[in-house]
mmCIF file of C-alpha atoms in Angstrom:
data_model
loop_
_atom_site.group_PDB
_atom_site.id
_atom_site.type_symbol
_atom_site.label_atom_id
_atom_site.label_comp_id
_atom_site.label_asym_id
_atom_site.label_seq_id
_atom_site.Cartn_x
_atom_site.Cartn_y
_atom_site.Cartn_z
ATOM 1 C CA MET A 18 34.604 -42.972 -14.571
ATOM 2 C CA ALA A 19 34.505 -42.588 -10.802
ATOM 3 C CA GLU A 20 35.726 -39.000 -11.034
ATOM 4 C CA GLY A 21 33.100 -38.210 -13.659
ATOM 5 C CA SER A 22 30.331 -39.672 -11.513
ATOM 6 C CA THR A 23 31.543 -37.690 -8.499
ATOM 7 C CA THR A 24 31.553 -34.464 -10.520
ATOM 8 C CA VAL A 25 28.028 -35.074 -11.810
ATOM 9 C CA ALA A 26 26.819 -35.858 -8.291
ATOM 10 C CA SER A 27 28.444 -32.680 -6.939
ATOM 11 C CA ASP A 28 26.875 -30.585 -9.680
ATOM 12 C CA SER A 29 23.466 -32.116 -8.999
ATOM 13 C CA LEU A 30 23.830 -31.474 -5.269
ATOM 14 C CA ALA A 31 24.834 -27.854 -5.899
ATOM 15 C CA ALA A 32 21.904 -27.379 -8.268
ATOM 16 C CA GLU A 33 19.519 -28.855 -5.703
ATOM 17 C CA LYS A 34 20.916 -26.611 -2.949
ATOM 18 C CA LYS A 35 20.496 -23.558 -5.168
ATOM 19 C CA ARG A 36 16.950 -24.593 -6.010
ATOM 20 C CA GLN A 37 16.123 -24.929 -2.312
ATOM 21 C CA LEU A 38 17.659 -21.541 -1.523
ATOM 22 C CA ASP A 39 15.703 -19.901 -4.345
ATOM 23 C CA GLN A 40 12.510 -21.572 -3.161
ATOM 24 C CA ASN A 41 13.048 -20.477 0.452
ATOM 25 C CA PHE A 42 13.824 -16.927 -0.691
ATOM 26 C CA PHE A 43 10.636 -16.942 -2.778
ATOM 27 C CA LYS A 44 8.491 -18.216 0.106
ATOM 28 C CA LYS A 45 9.980 -15.646 2.467
ATOM 29 C CA GLY A 46 9.069 -12.955 -0.076
ATOM 30 C CA ILE A 47 5.455 -14.120 0.009
ATOM 31 C CA LEU A 48 5.353 -13.867 3.820
ATOM 32 C CA VAL A 49 6.912 -10.397 3.702
ATOM 33 C CA ALA A 50 4.336 -9.242 1.138
ATOM 34 C CA LEU A 51 1.472 -10.693 3.190
ATOM 35 C CA PHE A 52 2.708 -8.839 6.273
ATOM 36 C CA SER A 53 2.755 -5.595 4.280
ATOM 37 C CA GLY A 54 -0.971 -6.038 3.637
ATOM 38 C CA LEU A 55 -1.624 -6.509 7.357
ATOM 39 C CA LEU A 56 0.302 -3.338 8.205
ATOM 40 C CA TYR A 57 -1.499 -1.367 5.517
ATOM 41 C CA GLY A 58 -4.756 -2.312 7.170
ATOM 42 C CA PHE A 59 -3.508 -0.697 10.393
ATOM 43 C CA TYR A 60 -2.377 2.378 8.439
ATOM 44 C CA THR A 61 -5.885 2.732 6.955
ATOM 45 C CA ALA A 62 -7.460 2.422 10.396
ATOM 46 C CA PHE A 63 -5.128 4.905 12.105
ATOM 47 C CA ILE A 64 -5.367 7.599 9.425
ATOM 48 C CA THR A 65 -9.167 7.248 9.505
ATOM 49 C CA ALA A 66 -9.084 7.538 13.304
ATOM 50 C CA ALA A 67 -6.916 10.658 13.064
ATOM 51 C CA GLN A 68 -9.524 12.373 10.887
ATOM 52 C CA ASN A 69 -12.210 11.540 13.451
ATOM 53 C CA THR A 70 -10.328 12.981 16.433
ATOM 54 C CA GLY A 71 -9.548 16.359 17.992
ATOM 55 C CA ALA A 72 -9.507 19.395 15.703
ATOM 56 C CA TRP A 73 -10.618 17.301 12.744
ATOM 57 C CA VAL A 74 -14.000 16.721 14.384
ATOM 58 C CA GLY A 75 -14.463 20.475 14.720
ATOM 59 C CA TRP A 76 -13.481 21.053 11.094
ATOM 60 C CA ALA A 77 -16.034 18.471 9.989
ATOM 61 C CA THR A 78 -18.780 20.608 11.535
ATOM 62 C CA THR A 79 -17.501 24.080 10.619
ATOM 63 C CA VAL A 80 -16.284 23.435 7.059
ATOM 64 C CA THR A 81 -19.053 23.256 4.459
ATOM 65 C CA ALA A 82 -19.652 19.653 3.387
ATOM 66 C CA GLY A 83 -18.871 19.131 -0.284
ATOM 67 C CA SER A 84 -16.684 22.236 -0.475
ATOM 68 C CA PHE A 85 -13.255 22.081 -2.117
ATOM 69 C CA LEU A 86 -11.690 22.492 1.309
ATOM 70 C CA ALA A 87 -13.603 19.539 2.746
ATOM 71 C CA VAL A 88 -13.223 17.227 -0.251
ATOM 72 C CA PHE A 89 -9.640 17.931 -1.328
ATOM 73 C CA ILE A 90 -7.610 20.152 0.989
ATOM 74 C CA LEU A 91 -8.244 18.540 4.379
ATOM 75 C CA PRO A 92 -7.744 14.934 3.150
ATOM 76 C CA ALA A 93 -4.598 16.068 1.304
ATOM 77 C CA ILE A 94 -3.336 17.593 4.555
ATOM 78 C CA ALA A 95 -3.973 14.258 6.279
ATOM 79 C CA SER A 96 -2.005 12.440 3.574
ATOM 80 C CA THR A 97 0.812 15.007 3.788
ATOM 81 C CA LEU A 98 1.081 14.668 7.569
ATOM 82 C CA ASN A 99 1.091 10.884 7.333
ATOM 83 C CA ASP A 100 3.747 10.710 4.608
ATOM 84 C CA SER A 101 5.936 13.355 6.260
ATOM 85 C CA ILE A 102 5.822 11.578 9.625
ATOM 86 C CA SER A 103 6.450 8.294 7.829
ATOM 87 C CA ALA A 104 9.545 9.882 6.238
ATOM 88 C CA VAL A 105 10.788 10.900 9.695
ATOM 89 C CA TRP A 106 10.372 7.298 10.879
ATOM 90 C CA ALA A 107 12.301 6.068 7.830
ATOM 91 C CA LEU A 108 15.137 8.559 8.351
ATOM 92 C CA ILE A 109 15.419 7.722 12.062
ATOM 93 C CA ILE A 110 15.653 3.986 11.359
ATOM 94 C CA THR A 111 18.078 4.532 8.463
ATOM 95 C CA ALA A 112 20.298 6.638 10.735
ATOM 96 C CA ALA A 113 20.106 4.014 13.493
ATOM 97 C CA GLN A 114 21.318 1.415 10.984
ATOM 98 C CA GLY A 115 24.230 3.661 9.971
ATOM 99 C CA LYS A 116 22.977 4.023 6.403
ATOM 100 C CA LEU A 117 22.282 7.763 6.238
ATOM 101 C CA ALA A 118 25.406 8.443 4.145
ATOM 102 C CA ASP A 119 24.393 5.657 1.746
ATOM 103 C CA PHE A 120 20.974 7.286 1.471
ATOM 104 C CA GLY A 121 22.561 10.551 0.309
ATOM 105 C CA ARG A 122 24.851 8.823 -2.189
ATOM 106 C CA THR A 123 22.077 6.656 -3.638
ATOM 107 C CA LEU A 124 19.967 9.696 -4.508
ATOM 108 C CA LYS A 125 22.491 10.515 -7.258
ATOM 109 C CA THR A 126 22.446 7.052 -8.840
ATOM 110 C CA LYS A 127 20.145 5.575 -11.483
ATOM 111 C CA PRO A 128 18.354 3.278 -8.968
ATOM 112 C CA GLY A 129 17.890 6.308 -6.705
ATOM 113 C CA VAL A 130 16.267 8.289 -9.512
ATOM 114 C CA ILE A 131 14.037 5.288 -10.261
ATOM 115 C CA MET A 132 12.891 5.253 -6.631
ATOM 116 C CA ILE A 133 12.171 8.993 -6.741
ATOM 117 C CA CYS A 134 10.003 8.424 -9.832
ATOM 118 C CA ALA A 135 8.195 5.583 -8.048
ATOM 119 C CA ALA A 136 7.573 7.854 -5.069
ATOM 120 C CA ALA A 137 6.203 10.601 -7.307
ATOM 121 C CA VAL A 138 3.646 8.181 -8.760
ATOM 122 C CA GLY A 139 2.711 6.335 -5.581
ATOM 123 C CA GLY A 140 2.961 9.190 -3.078
ATOM 124 C CA PRO A 141 1.530 12.520 -4.240
ATOM 125 C CA ILE A 142 -0.794 10.858 -6.759
ATOM 126 C CA ALA A 143 -1.922 7.497 -5.370
ATOM 127 C CA SER A 144 -1.704 8.149 -1.619
ATOM 128 C CA VAL A 145 -3.523 11.489 -1.765
ATOM 129 C CA ALA A 146 -6.171 9.970 -4.051
ATOM 130 C CA TYR A 147 -6.608 7.097 -1.571
ATOM 131 C CA VAL A 148 -7.079 9.340 1.458
ATOM 132 C CA ILE A 149 -9.568 11.551 -0.410
ATOM 133 C CA ALA A 150 -11.365 8.393 -1.572
ATOM 134 C CA LEU A 151 -11.620 7.197 2.048
ATOM 135 C CA SER A 152 -13.121 10.539 3.068
ATOM 136 C CA GLN A 153 -15.707 10.368 0.275
ATOM 137 C CA ALA A 154 -16.569 6.675 -0.007
ATOM 138 C CA GLY A 155 -15.452 5.281 3.351
ATOM 139 C CA THR A 156 -14.022 1.764 3.462
ATOM 140 C CA LEU A 157 -15.841 1.022 0.201
ATOM 141 C CA ALA A 158 -12.816 2.648 -1.444
ATOM 142 C CA VAL A 159 -10.429 0.052 -0.008
ATOM 143 C CA PRO A 160 -11.249 -2.909 -2.304
ATOM 144 C CA ILE A 161 -11.277 -0.662 -5.372
ATOM 145 C CA ALA A 162 -7.812 0.638 -4.516
ATOM 146 C CA ALA A 163 -6.752 -2.973 -3.957
ATOM 147 C CA LEU A 164 -7.147 -3.643 -7.675
ATOM 148 C CA ASN A 165 -3.504 -2.558 -7.966
ATOM 149 C CA PRO A 166 -2.248 -6.185 -8.208
ATOM 150 C CA ALA A 167 -4.053 -6.551 -11.530
ATOM 151 C CA VAL A 168 -2.556 -3.289 -12.791
ATOM 152 C CA GLY A 169 0.893 -4.224 -11.501
ATOM 153 C CA ALA A 170 0.721 -7.720 -12.978
ATOM 154 C CA ILE A 171 -0.150 -6.360 -16.411
ATOM 155 C CA LEU A 172 2.596 -3.735 -16.276
ATOM 156 C CA ALA A 173 5.140 -6.281 -15.007
ATOM 157 C CA ARG A 174 4.266 -8.555 -17.914
ATOM 158 C CA VAL A 175 4.668 -5.723 -20.415
ATOM 159 C CA LEU A 176 7.753 -4.032 -18.930
ATOM 160 C CA TYR A 177 9.752 -6.879 -17.396
ATOM 161 C CA LYS A 178 8.361 -9.931 -19.210
ATOM 162 C CA GLN A 179 7.540 -11.518 -15.849
ATOM 163 C CA PRO A 180 5.461 -14.625 -16.589
ATOM 164 C CA LEU A 181 1.795 -14.696 -15.680
ATOM 165 C CA LYS A 182 0.920 -18.360 -15.328
ATOM 166 C CA PRO A 183 -2.745 -19.462 -15.478
ATOM 167 C CA HIS A 184 -2.934 -20.159 -11.737
ATOM 168 C CA MET A 185 -1.556 -16.680 -10.979
ATOM 169 C CA VAL A 186 -4.143 -15.044 -13.233
ATOM 170 C CA ALA A 187 -6.884 -17.115 -11.592
ATOM 171 C CA GLY A 188 -5.651 -16.112 -8.140
ATOM 172 C CA ILE A 189 -5.602 -12.419 -9.006
ATOM 173 C CA VAL A 190 -9.153 -12.690 -10.362
ATOM 174 C CA VAL A 191 -10.303 -14.402 -7.153
ATOM 175 C CA CYS A 192 -8.649 -11.662 -5.064
ATOM 176 C CA VAL A 193 -10.454 -9.013 -7.095
ATOM 177 C CA ILE A 194 -13.759 -10.874 -6.631
ATOM 178 C CA ALA A 195 -13.125 -10.985 -2.871
ATOM 179 C CA GLY A 196 -12.469 -7.252 -2.921
ATOM 180 C CA VAL A 197 -15.715 -6.607 -4.756
ATOM 181 C CA MET A 198 -17.562 -8.778 -2.224
ATOM 182 C CA ILE A 199 -16.168 -6.710 0.637
ATOM 183 C CA GLY A 200 -16.912 -3.487 -1.199
ATOM 184 C CA SER A 201 -20.476 -4.552 -1.877
ATOM 185 C CA THR A 202 -21.184 -4.377 1.862
ATOM 186 C CA GLY A 203 -21.054 -0.604 1.541
ATOM 187 C CA LEU A 204 -23.778 -0.588 -1.088
ATOM 188 C CA THR A 205 -26.552 -1.427 1.331
ATOM 189 C CA GLY A 206 -28.903 1.394 2.218
ATOM 190 C CA ASP A 207 -28.411 4.971 1.062
ATOM 191 C CA VAL A 208 -25.185 5.674 -0.784
ATOM 192 C CA PRO A 209 -23.663 8.957 0.501
ATOM 193 C CA ALA A 210 -23.090 11.816 -1.893
ATOM 194 C CA GLY A 211 -19.604 11.736 -3.357
ATOM 195 C CA THR A 212 -19.294 7.943 -3.251
ATOM 196 C CA GLY A 213 -18.931 7.629 -7.022
ATOM 197 C CA PHE A 214 -16.228 10.293 -7.053
ATOM 198 C CA GLY A 215 -14.487 8.554 -4.171
ATOM 199 C CA LEU A 216 -14.491 5.239 -6.028
ATOM 200 C CA ALA A 217 -13.026 6.909 -9.121
ATOM 201 C CA LEU A 218 -10.185 8.284 -6.998
ATOM 202 C CA ALA A 219 -9.716 4.852 -5.419
ATOM 203 C CA PHE A 220 -9.212 3.413 -8.901
ATOM 204 C CA LEU A 221 -6.700 6.180 -9.640
ATOM 205 C CA ALA A 222 -4.854 5.081 -6.507
ATOM 206 C CA ALA A 223 -4.887 1.485 -7.790
ATOM 207 C CA VAL A 224 -3.324 2.564 -11.082
ATOM 208 C CA GLY A 225 -0.710 4.674 -9.285
ATOM 209 C CA TRP A 226 0.268 1.905 -6.872
ATOM 210 C CA GLY A 227 0.314 -0.642 -9.681
ATOM 211 C CA ALA A 228 2.807 1.491 -11.580
ATOM 212 C CA GLU A 229 4.787 2.205 -8.409
ATOM 213 C CA GLY A 230 5.040 -1.491 -7.599
ATOM 214 C CA CYS A 231 6.623 -2.188 -10.974
ATOM 215 C CA ILE A 232 9.025 0.755 -10.843
ATOM 216 C CA ALA A 233 10.023 0.252 -7.217
ATOM 217 C CA GLY A 234 10.366 -3.520 -7.553
ATOM 218 C CA TYR A 235 12.994 -2.908 -10.227
ATOM 219 C CA GLY A 236 14.705 -0.196 -8.173
ATOM 220 C CA THR A 237 14.899 -2.138 -4.901
ATOM 221 C CA ALA A 238 16.429 -5.109 -6.711
ATOM 222 C CA MET A 239 19.535 -2.933 -7.192
ATOM 223 C CA ILE A 240 19.740 -1.044 -3.878
ATOM 224 C CA ASP A 241 19.280 -1.732 -0.177
ATOM 225 C CA SER A 242 15.562 -1.983 0.598
ATOM 226 C CA GLN A 243 15.898 0.328 3.632
ATOM 227 C CA ILE A 244 17.503 3.006 1.446
ATOM 228 C CA GLY A 245 14.778 2.498 -1.143
ATOM 229 C CA ILE A 246 11.878 2.983 1.255
ATOM 230 C CA THR A 247 13.569 6.007 2.841
ATOM 231 C CA ILE A 248 13.850 7.617 -0.592
ATOM 232 C CA ARG A 249 10.216 6.767 -1.252
ATOM 233 C CA GLN A 250 8.756 8.182 1.944
ATOM 234 C CA THR A 251 10.970 11.281 1.997
ATOM 235 C CA THR A 252 10.194 12.139 -1.624
ATOM 236 C CA SER A 253 6.478 11.596 -1.074
ATOM 237 C CA GLY A 254 6.353 13.770 2.043
ATOM 238 C CA ILE A 255 8.282 16.633 0.435
ATOM 239 C CA LEU A 256 6.275 16.579 -2.808
ATOM 240 C CA ASN A 257 2.997 16.526 -0.893
ATOM 241 C CA LEU A 258 4.059 19.530 1.154
ATOM 242 C CA ILE A 259 5.603 21.764 -1.527
ATOM 243 C CA VAL A 260 3.691 20.648 -4.635
ATOM 244 C CA VAL A 261 0.366 18.920 -3.945
ATOM 245 C CA LEU A 262 -0.988 21.221 -1.231
ATOM 246 C CA PRO A 263 -0.066 24.491 -3.037
ATOM 247 C CA VAL A 264 -1.397 23.224 -6.389
ATOM 248 C CA LEU A 265 -4.691 22.026 -4.887
ATOM 249 C CA THR A 266 -5.064 25.327 -3.032
ATOM 250 C CA LEU A 267 -4.526 27.349 -6.211
ATOM 251 C CA VAL A 268 -6.890 25.111 -8.213
ATOM 252 C CA GLY A 269 -9.556 25.614 -5.561
ATOM 253 C CA ALA A 270 -8.921 29.389 -5.557
ATOM 254 C CA GLY A 271 -8.063 29.171 -1.886
ATOM 255 C CA SER A 272 -5.503 30.858 0.312
ATOM 256 C CA LEU A 273 -2.085 29.297 0.898
ATOM 257 C CA GLY A 274 -2.061 30.963 4.298
ATOM 258 C CA GLU A 275 -5.326 29.255 5.231
ATOM 259 C CA THR A 276 -4.155 25.858 3.943
ATOM 260 C CA PHE A 277 -0.879 25.918 5.840
ATOM 261 C CA GLY A 278 -2.718 27.336 8.830
ATOM 262 C CA TYR A 279 -4.665 24.069 8.914
ATOM 263 C CA VAL A 280 -1.366 22.183 8.616
ATOM 264 C CA GLY A 281 -0.002 24.052 11.633
ATOM 265 C CA ASP A 282 -3.169 23.438 13.642
ATOM 266 C CA ALA A 283 -3.064 19.724 12.786
ATOM 267 C CA LEU A 284 0.570 19.463 13.892
ATOM 268 C CA THR A 285 -0.257 20.961 17.290
ATOM 269 C CA ASP A 286 -3.416 18.893 17.809
ATOM 270 C CA LEU A 287 -2.084 16.157 20.105
ATOM 271 C CA PRO A 288 -5.101 13.761 20.050
ATOM 272 C CA SER A 289 -5.032 13.390 16.253
ATOM 273 C CA LEU A 290 -1.236 13.680 16.029
ATOM 274 C CA VAL A 291 -0.867 10.472 18.055
ATOM 275 C CA PHE A 292 -2.861 8.617 15.400
ATOM 276 C CA PHE A 293 -0.850 10.234 12.585
ATOM 277 C CA ILE A 294 2.372 9.088 14.269
ATOM 278 C CA LEU A 295 0.985 5.544 14.360
ATOM 279 C CA SER A 296 -0.332 5.699 10.789
ATOM 280 C CA GLY A 297 3.019 7.058 9.591
ATOM 281 C CA LEU A 298 4.873 4.207 11.275
ATOM 282 C CA CYS A 299 2.529 1.598 9.801
ATOM 283 C CA ALA A 300 2.769 3.191 6.349
ATOM 284 C CA TYR A 301 6.570 3.103 6.516
ATOM 285 C CA LEU A 302 6.663 -0.523 7.667
ATOM 286 C CA SER A 303 4.039 -1.566 5.115
ATOM 287 C CA PHE A 304 5.705 0.046 2.104
ATOM 288 C CA ALA A 305 9.129 -1.235 3.223
ATOM 289 C CA ARG A 306 7.846 -4.795 3.223
ATOM 290 C CA TRP A 307 5.855 -4.241 0.035
ATOM 291 C CA TYR A 308 8.993 -3.147 -1.817
ATOM 292 C CA ARG A 309 11.043 -5.974 -0.354
ATOM 293 C CA GLY A 310 8.377 -8.583 -1.048
ATOM 294 C CA ASN A 311 8.010 -7.480 -4.671
ATOM 295 C CA SER A 312 11.754 -7.788 -5.255
ATOM 296 C CA MET A 313 11.823 -11.257 -3.648
ATOM 297 C CA CYS A 314 8.822 -12.991 -5.204
ATOM 298 C CA GLY A 315 7.974 -10.851 -8.245
ATOM 299 C CA THR A 316 5.724 -7.840 -8.693
ATOM 300 C CA ALA A 317 2.528 -9.703 -9.595
ATOM 301 C CA LEU A 318 2.719 -12.111 -6.663
ATOM 302 C CA GLY A 319 3.960 -9.510 -4.185
ATOM 303 C CA MET A 320 1.156 -7.098 -5.014
ATOM 304 C CA ALA A 321 -1.457 -9.842 -4.844
ATOM 305 C CA CYS A 322 -0.277 -10.803 -1.348
ATOM 306 C CA ASN A 323 -0.224 -7.148 -0.307
ATOM 307 C CA GLY A 324 -3.805 -6.898 -1.566
ATOM 308 C CA THR A 325 -5.025 -8.694 1.554
ATOM 309 C CA TYR A 326 -5.406 -5.195 3.022
ATOM 310 C CA THR A 327 -8.750 -5.317 1.206
ATOM 311 C CA PHE A 328 -9.911 -7.195 4.288
ATOM 312 C CA HIS A 329 -7.489 -5.843 6.891
ATOM 313 C CA GLY A 330 -8.353 -2.199 6.117
ATOM 314 C CA PRO A 331 -12.106 -2.374 6.821
ATOM 315 C CA PHE A 332 -11.564 -4.884 9.639
ATOM 316 C CA PHE A 333 -9.058 -2.829 11.654
ATOM 317 C CA THR A 334 -10.977 0.371 10.928
ATOM 318 C CA TRP A 335 -14.067 -1.281 12.397
ATOM 319 C CA LEU A 336 -12.102 -2.426 15.467
ATOM 320 C CA ILE A 337 -10.352 0.889 16.133
ATOM 321 C CA VAL A 338 -12.767 3.529 14.834
ATOM 322 C CA GLY A 339 -16.026 1.627 15.121
ATOM 323 C CA LEU A 340 -15.657 -0.337 18.360
ATOM 324 C CA ALA A 341 -12.874 1.384 20.317
ATOM 325 C CA MET A 342 -13.855 4.955 19.392
ATOM 326 C CA GLY A 343 -17.598 4.256 19.181
ATOM 327 C CA ILE A 344 -18.134 5.880 15.769
ATOM 328 C CA ASN A 345 -20.953 4.403 13.700
ATOM 329 C CA GLY A 346 -20.689 3.307 10.079
ATOM 330 C CA TYR A 347 -17.698 0.965 10.228
ATOM 331 C CA ALA A 348 -19.299 -2.390 11.113
ATOM 332 C CA LEU A 349 -18.540 -5.363 8.858
ATOM 333 C CA ALA A 350 -21.375 -7.315 7.245
ATOM 334 C CA PRO A 351 -21.267 -11.157 7.227
ATOM 335 C CA ILE A 352 -20.286 -11.159 3.553
ATOM 336 C CA ALA A 353 -16.993 -9.527 4.529
ATOM 337 C CA TRP A 354 -16.027 -12.575 6.573
ATOM 338 C CA ILE A 355 -16.892 -14.849 3.637
ATOM 339 C CA ALA A 356 -14.848 -12.612 1.375
ATOM 340 C CA ALA A 357 -11.875 -13.012 3.716
ATOM 341 C CA ALA A 358 -11.945 -16.770 3.134
ATOM 342 C CA VAL A 359 -12.237 -16.175 -0.615
ATOM 343 C CA MET A 360 -9.235 -13.858 -0.391
ATOM 344 C CA VAL A 361 -7.167 -16.615 1.243
ATOM 345 C CA VAL A 362 -8.049 -18.935 -1.643
ATOM 346 C CA GLY A 363 -7.014 -16.253 -4.122
ATOM 347 C CA ILE A 364 -3.669 -15.688 -2.416
ATOM 348 C CA PHE A 365 -3.054 -19.445 -2.380
ATOM 349 C CA LEU A 366 -3.771 -19.680 -6.106
ATOM 350 C CA VAL A 367 -1.413 -16.815 -6.880
ATOM 351 C CA ALA A 368 1.364 -18.196 -4.711
ATOM 352 C CA VAL A 369 1.093 -21.914 -5.453
ATOM 353 C CA ASN A 370 0.278 -23.915 -8.548
ATOM 354 C CA PRO A 371 -2.269 -26.575 -7.471
ATOM 355 C CA ALA A 372 -1.106 -28.749 -10.372
ATOM 356 C CA ASP A 373 2.256 -29.194 -8.629
ATOM 357 C CA TYR A 374 0.561 -30.743 -5.605
ATOM 358 C CA LEU A 375 -1.666 -32.947 -7.747
ATOM 359 C CA SER A 376 1.327 -34.271 -9.687
ATOM 360 C CA LYS A 377 3.186 -35.041 -6.425
ATOM 361 C CA LYS A 378 0.197 -37.010 -5.119
ATOM 362 C CA GLU A 379 0.025 -39.022 -8.323
ATOM 363 C CA GLN A 380 3.697 -39.903 -7.965
#
């Protein structure tokens, strides 16, 4: 009897230890995902600053507003530069960690192919759409693009059967409401031409990132997260350069020589290049933590936590572009601060079931 009791006690202790480890791993995943949202806010601010600096300022005055070049080509060039520089950051860090050979080998595996597919959806499609949306609708595009947690949660439920508990659904809804509140600040006064188109592209970005989150979350569960993000950023940068830019140029009946001439000019424009280097670094760090967070705490929860960039994006853009650079149009209205508090409530609801705390108090 004594031996049996000892065995049961040991099994219970082991089960409790495992439960604690799983819980700590889950909580760490939430923190990682939250940090990815913070970094994505910096990325948004730096890539906006880049397009308001140096040669880009001159192009804004010489290129006809509303032209295909202004609406599509130049923002796509900005996205291409950012993703390509981000890929360089990823490769440098991967090499420093001694994982470059693993990177090459993983490309030939099933998880590697999955990551390439995720990059194709989230890079050339979603990222380019997001940058164009920012150029057309300003920071109003940010909360619309941040609807990706809802898309990702639905896809995760359908594809991976990940449970969507009532408190998680409520939290996602609250996060979306907070995003709409922040976005509504851009609806005061005259709405610039192209805003509706920009918002449509922002929603396309949300769909693309929602799908990417599901695909990549599955892929990074099977491979090293550093290898995964390196595949993502490298694939995105290459596809933007050799597919997106040429296709957009041909669709707009433009000249490939002119398009890549702008690319060359942008690469040699030091004032804006500094911001692209910073935006590329922040994009790399943000996506790396987004992928890792999704694999640690689940796609729905990870994407909801990442969605805090709904506030961080406009806020850091206002600080860097509005205040530091003195460019008008990026100030935050009081409702944005209220929305930030609402966003915190939403994240709490997604991450924690209030019923668990209520039941503990009753006990």
